[in-house]
Amino acid sequence: MSGTGRLVAERLSDRLAALLAAQLEGGALRPGDRLPSEQQLAESHGVSRTVVREAVHQLKSRGLLTSRQGSGVFVTSPAVNRPLAFDPSVLESVGAVVHVVEVRRVLEGEIAALAAQRATRAQVAGLRRALAEIDRAEAEGRDGVAEDLAFHRAIGEATGNPQFGRLLGFLEQYLREGMRITRGNEARRKDFMQQVRDEHHAIVDAIAKRDAAAARRCATQHILHGERRLELGGVLPRSTRKPSRGGRK
């Protein structure tokens, strides 16, 4: 797959939701305005009413639209606290997903450092069980994506700060498809799989030793090495950046 290859077919509802959101942000539709009916939107955009319904649902979940019983759907006033959301285009290609991976890299280093400072013995034991679940998934021929995500989520929970778990849970919807490709790439080479296993264990060992600096370094390098493995596997084009000190080639 090339660096511009699509991960998933873009859904019409996502495209329509992005278009309507742009109209809201650009002022074409103002707070208090009534949204055209499902049928009108379907006809003007050449899509089915089901697509319109799904797109409107997305915008309602983001607090941009609201329903008034018997009256229709209306544009809401800008919220003081807007919900976090990424543009659906981050799912369009491997290269775009890497942008989300970079966000994860920044976060996970500090999350691992905090986990090293705060994790209980029970939580460390839970991390080791999570690693065993990844091994079990691989042994059974499964992709291990859910188990891998659960492992990283458990590190967030080990910080004792519930906001990190929520934030990682939010990112998962954008990382899941990219992780399928990452793990699929790694499964083609035993050395890649062993590297991932070693990196995961290094993170947990650092957390167990309460070595925040080592945990931060291991977690950050794990993400960097994952990107490098995608390059070596031909999934991403080779970058011109220098490998991190101590990184595998």
CSV table of C-alpha atoms in Angstrom, one decimal:
chain,number,residue,atom,x,y,z
A,1,MET,CA,0.0,0.0,0.0
A,2,SER,CA,1.3,3.5,-0.8
A,3,GLY,CA,1.5,6.3,1.6
A,4,THR,CA,-1.6,7.8,0.0
A,5,GLY,CA,-3.5,4.6,-0.1
A,6,ARG,CA,-7.0,4.7,1.4
A,7,LEU,CA,-7.6,2.9,4.7
A,8,VAL,CA,-11.4,2.7,4.5
A,9,ALA,CA,-13.9,3.8,1.9
A,10,GLU,CA,-15.1,7.3,2.9
A,11,ARG,CA,-18.7,7.2,3.9
A,12,LEU,CA,-21.1,9.5,2.2
A,13,SER,CA,-22.6,10.5,5.6
A,14,ASP,CA,-19.1,11.6,6.8
A,15,ARG,CA,-18.7,13.8,3.7
A,16,LEU,CA,-22.1,15.3,4.1
A,17,ALA,CA,-21.5,15.9,7.8
A,18,ALA,CA,-18.2,17.7,7.0
A,19,LEU,CA,-20.0,19.8,4.3
A,20,LEU,CA,-22.8,20.8,6.6
A,21,ALA,CA,-20.4,21.5,9.5
A,22,ALA,CA,-18.4,23.8,7.1
A,23,GLN,CA,-21.6,25.7,6.3
A,24,LEU,CA,-22.3,26.1,10.0
A,25,GLU,CA,-18.8,27.4,10.7
A,26,GLY,CA,-18.8,29.6,7.7
A,27,GLY,CA,-22.1,31.3,8.7
A,28,ALA,CA,-24.2,30.0,5.8
A,29,LEU,CA,-26.4,28.5,8.5
A,30,ARG,CA,-26.7,30.6,11.7
A,31,PRO,CA,-27.8,29.7,15.2
A,32,GLY,CA,-31.6,29.4,15.3
A,33,ASP,CA,-31.9,28.6,11.6
A,34,ARG,CA,-34.0,25.6,10.7
A,35,LEU,CA,-32.2,22.9,8.7
A,36,PRO,CA,-33.8,21.9,5.4
A,37,SER,CA,-35.8,18.7,5.6
A,38,GLU,CA,-34.3,15.3,5.1
A,39,GLN,CA,-35.9,15.1,1.7
A,40,GLN,CA,-34.6,18.5,0.7
A,41,LEU,CA,-31.1,17.7,1.8
A,42,ALA,CA,-31.2,14.3,0.1
A,43,GLU,CA,-32.3,15.9,-3.2
A,44,SER,CA,-29.9,18.8,-3.1
A,45,HIS,CA,-26.9,16.6,-2.3
A,46,GLY,CA,-27.8,13.6,-4.4
A,47,VAL,CA,-27.8,11.1,-1.5
A,48,SER,CA,-30.4,9.0,0.3
A,49,ARG,CA,-32.4,10.1,3.3
A,50,THR,CA,-30.5,7.5,5.3
A,51,VAL,CA,-27.2,9.2,4.5
A,52,VAL,CA,-28.8,12.5,5.5
A,53,ARG,CA,-30.1,11.0,8.8
A,54,GLU,CA,-26.6,9.7,9.7
A,55,ALA,CA,-24.9,13.0,8.9
A,56,VAL,CA,-27.4,14.9,11.0
A,57,HIS,CA,-26.9,12.5,13.8
A,58,GLN,CA,-23.2,13.1,13.7
A,59,LEU,CA,-23.7,16.9,14.0
A,60,LYS,CA,-26.2,16.4,16.8
A,61,SER,CA,-23.7,14.3,18.7
A,62,ARG,CA,-21.2,17.2,18.3
A,63,GLY,CA,-23.8,19.7,19.7
A,64,LEU,CA,-24.0,21.6,16.4
A,65,LEU,CA,-27.7,20.7,15.8
A,66,THR,CA,-30.7,20.1,17.9
A,67,SER,CA,-34.2,18.6,17.3
A,68,ARG,CA,-37.3,20.4,18.4
A,69,GLN,CA,-40.3,18.1,18.5
A,70,GLY,CA,-42.8,18.8,15.8
A,71,SER,CA,-40.7,21.7,14.4
A,72,GLY,CA,-37.6,20.1,12.8
A,73,VAL,CA,-33.8,20.3,13.3
A,74,PHE,CA,-32.2,23.7,14.2
A,75,VAL,CA,-28.7,25.1,14.4
A,76,THR,CA,-27.6,25.5,18.0
A,77,SER,CA,-25.8,28.5,19.5
A,78,PRO,CA,-22.0,28.0,19.7
A,79,ALA,CA,-21.3,26.0,22.9
A,80,VAL,CA,-18.9,27.5,25.5
A,81,ASN,CA,-17.2,24.1,25.8
A,82,ARG,CA,-17.1,22.4,22.4
A,83,PRO,CA,-16.7,18.6,22.2
A,84,LEU,CA,-13.5,17.3,20.8
A,85,ALA,CA,-13.7,15.9,17.3
A,86,PHE,CA,-11.3,15.3,14.5
A,87,ASP,CA,-12.1,15.8,10.8
A,88,PRO,CA,-13.2,12.5,9.3
A,89,SER,CA,-10.5,13.0,6.6
A,90,VAL,CA,-7.9,11.6,9.1
A,91,LEU,CA,-9.2,8.2,8.2
A,92,GLU,CA,-8.7,8.6,4.5
A,93,SER,CA,-5.1,7.4,4.2
A,94,VAL,CA,-2.2,5.9,6.0
A,95,GLY,CA,-0.3,9.2,5.8
A,96,ALA,CA,-3.3,11.0,7.5
A,97,VAL,CA,-3.5,8.5,10.3
A,98,VAL,CA,0.2,9.1,11.0
A,99,HIS,CA,-0.8,12.6,12.0
A,100,VAL,CA,-3.0,11.1,14.7
A,101,VAL,CA,-0.2,8.7,15.7
A,102,GLU,CA,2.0,11.8,16.2
A,103,VAL,CA,-0.6,13.1,18.7
A,104,ARG,CA,-0.5,9.7,20.4
A,105,ARG,CA,3.3,9.8,20.6
A,106,VAL,CA,3.3,13.1,22.4
A,107,LEU,CA,0.6,11.9,24.8
A,108,GLU,CA,1.8,8.4,25.6
A,109,GLY,CA,5.3,9.3,26.7
A,110,GLU,CA,3.9,11.5,29.5
A,111,ILE,CA,1.1,9.1,30.3
A,112,ALA,CA,3.7,6.3,30.8
A,113,ALA,CA,5.8,8.6,33.0
A,114,LEU,CA,2.8,9.4,35.2
A,115,ALA,CA,1.9,5.7,35.3
A,116,ALA,CA,5.4,4.9,36.6
A,117,GLN,CA,4.9,7.4,39.4
A,118,ARG,CA,1.4,6.4,40.4
A,119,ALA,CA,0.6,2.8,39.3
A,120,THR,CA,-0.5,0.4,42.1
A,121,ARG,CA,0.8,-3.2,42.2
A,122,ALA,CA,-2.6,-4.4,41.0
A,123,GLN,CA,-2.4,-2.1,38.0
A,124,VAL,CA,1.1,-3.3,37.1
A,125,ALA,CA,-0.2,-6.8,37.4
A,126,GLY,CA,-3.0,-5.8,35.1
A,127,LEU,CA,-0.6,-4.4,32.5
A,128,ARG,CA,1.3,-7.8,32.5
A,129,ARG,CA,-2.1,-9.6,32.0
A,130,ALA,CA,-2.8,-7.2,29.1
A,131,LEU,CA,0.5,-8.2,27.5
A,132,ALA,CA,-0.4,-11.9,27.9
A,133,GLU,CA,-3.8,-11.2,26.2
A,134,ILE,CA,-1.9,-9.7,23.2
A,135,ASP,CA,0.3,-12.9,23.0
A,136,ARG,CA,-2.8,-15.0,23.2
A,137,ALA,CA,-4.5,-13.2,20.4
A,138,GLU,CA,-1.4,-13.6,18.2
A,139,ALA,CA,-1.2,-17.3,19.0
A,140,GLU,CA,-4.8,-17.8,18.0
A,141,GLY,CA,-4.2,-16.0,14.7
A,142,ARG,CA,-6.2,-12.9,15.6
A,143,ASP,CA,-4.9,-9.4,14.7
A,144,GLY,CA,-4.6,-8.3,18.4
A,145,VAL,CA,-5.8,-4.8,17.7
A,146,ALA,CA,-8.4,-4.7,20.5
A,147,GLU,CA,-5.9,-6.2,23.0
A,148,ASP,CA,-3.1,-3.8,21.9
A,149,LEU,CA,-5.5,-0.8,22.4
A,150,ALA,CA,-6.6,-2.2,25.7
A,151,PHE,CA,-3.0,-2.4,26.9
A,152,HIS,CA,-2.3,1.3,26.1
A,153,ARG,CA,-5.7,2.2,27.7
A,154,ALA,CA,-4.6,0.4,30.8
A,155,ILE,CA,-1.5,2.5,31.0
A,156,GLY,CA,-3.7,5.6,30.9
A,157,GLU,CA,-5.8,4.2,33.7
A,158,ALA,CA,-2.7,3.5,35.8
A,159,THR,CA,-2.0,7.3,35.9
A,160,GLY,CA,-4.9,7.6,38.3
A,161,ASN,CA,-6.3,10.4,36.1
A,162,PRO,CA,-9.5,9.2,34.5
A,163,GLN,CA,-9.2,11.9,31.8
A,164,PHE,CA,-6.3,10.1,30.1
A,165,GLY,CA,-8.4,7.0,29.8
A,166,ARG,CA,-11.2,9.0,28.2
A,167,LEU,CA,-8.8,10.8,25.8
A,168,LEU,CA,-7.2,7.5,24.7
A,169,GLY,CA,-10.6,6.0,24.2
A,170,PHE,CA,-11.5,9.0,22.0
A,171,LEU,CA,-8.4,8.5,19.9
A,172,GLU,CA,-9.1,4.8,19.4
A,173,GLN,CA,-11.7,5.5,16.8
A,174,TYR,CA,-9.1,7.1,14.6
A,175,LEU,CA,-6.3,4.7,15.5
A,176,ARG,CA,-8.1,1.4,15.1
A,177,GLU,CA,-7.8,1.1,11.3
A,178,GLY,CA,-4.2,2.4,11.4
A,179,MET,CA,-3.3,-0.2,14.0
A,180,ARG,CA,-4.8,-3.0,11.9
A,181,ILE,CA,-2.4,-2.0,9.2
A,182,THR,CA,0.5,-1.6,11.6
A,183,ARG,CA,-0.1,-5.0,13.2
A,184,GLY,CA,-0.7,-6.6,9.8
A,185,ASN,CA,2.7,-5.3,8.7
A,186,GLU,CA,4.4,-6.5,11.8
A,187,ALA,CA,2.8,-9.9,11.6
A,188,ARG,CA,4.6,-10.5,8.2
A,189,ARG,CA,8.0,-10.5,10.0
A,190,LYS,CA,8.9,-12.3,13.1
A,191,ASP,CA,11.6,-9.8,14.0
A,192,PHE,CA,9.0,-7.0,13.9
A,193,MET,CA,6.7,-9.0,16.2
A,194,GLN,CA,9.5,-9.6,18.6
A,195,GLN,CA,10.5,-5.9,18.6
A,196,VAL,CA,6.9,-4.9,19.5
A,197,ARG,CA,6.8,-7.5,22.3
A,198,ASP,CA,10.1,-6.3,23.7
A,199,GLU,CA,9.0,-2.7,23.5
A,200,HIS,CA,5.8,-3.4,25.3
A,201,HIS,CA,7.6,-5.3,28.1
A,202,ALA,CA,10.2,-2.5,28.4
A,203,ILE,CA,7.4,0.0,29.0
A,204,VAL,CA,5.8,-2.2,31.7
A,205,ASP,CA,9.1,-3.0,33.3
A,206,ALA,CA,9.9,0.8,33.6
A,207,ILE,CA,6.5,1.4,35.1
A,208,ALA,CA,7.0,-1.4,37.6
A,209,LYS,CA,10.3,0.0,38.6
A,210,ARG,CA,8.8,3.5,39.0
A,211,ASP,CA,11.3,4.9,36.6
A,212,ALA,CA,9.4,7.7,35.0
A,213,ALA,CA,12.2,8.8,32.7
A,214,ALA,CA,12.6,5.3,31.3
A,215,ALA,CA,8.8,4.8,30.9
A,216,ARG,CA,8.6,8.1,29.0
A,217,ARG,CA,11.5,7.1,26.7
A,218,CYS,CA,10.3,3.6,26.1
A,219,ALA,CA,6.7,4.6,25.3
A,220,THR,CA,7.8,7.4,22.9
A,221,GLN,CA,10.3,5.1,21.1
A,222,HIS,CA,7.7,2.4,20.8
A,223,ILE,CA,5.5,4.8,18.7
A,224,LEU,CA,8.6,6.0,16.7
A,225,HIS,CA,9.7,2.4,16.0
A,226,GLY,CA,6.2,1.5,14.9
A,227,GLU,CA,6.3,4.3,12.2
A,228,ARG,CA,9.8,3.1,11.2
A,229,ARG,CA,8.5,-0.5,10.8
A,230,LEU,CA,5.8,0.8,8.5
A,231,GLU,CA,8.5,2.4,6.4
A,232,LEU,CA,10.6,-0.7,6.3
A,233,GLY,CA,7.5,-2.8,5.4
A,234,GLY,CA,6.7,-0.5,2.5
A,235,VAL,CA,3.5,0.8,3.9
A,236,LEU,CA,4.8,4.4,4.4
A,237,PRO,CA,7.3,6.1,2.1
A,238,ARG,CA,10.8,6.3,3.6
A,239,SER,CA,11.2,9.6,5.6
A,240,THR,CA,14.3,11.7,5.7
A,241,ARG,CA,14.3,12.0,9.4
A,242,LYS,CA,17.2,10.5,11.4
A,243,PRO,CA,16.3,7.5,13.5
A,244,SER,CA,16.0,8.1,17.2
A,245,ARG,CA,19.1,7.4,19.2
A,246,GLY,CA,19.1,3.8,20.2
A,247,GLY,CA,16.3,3.0,17.7
A,248,ARG,CA,16.3,-0.2,15.7
A,249,LYS,CA,16.8,-0.1,12.0
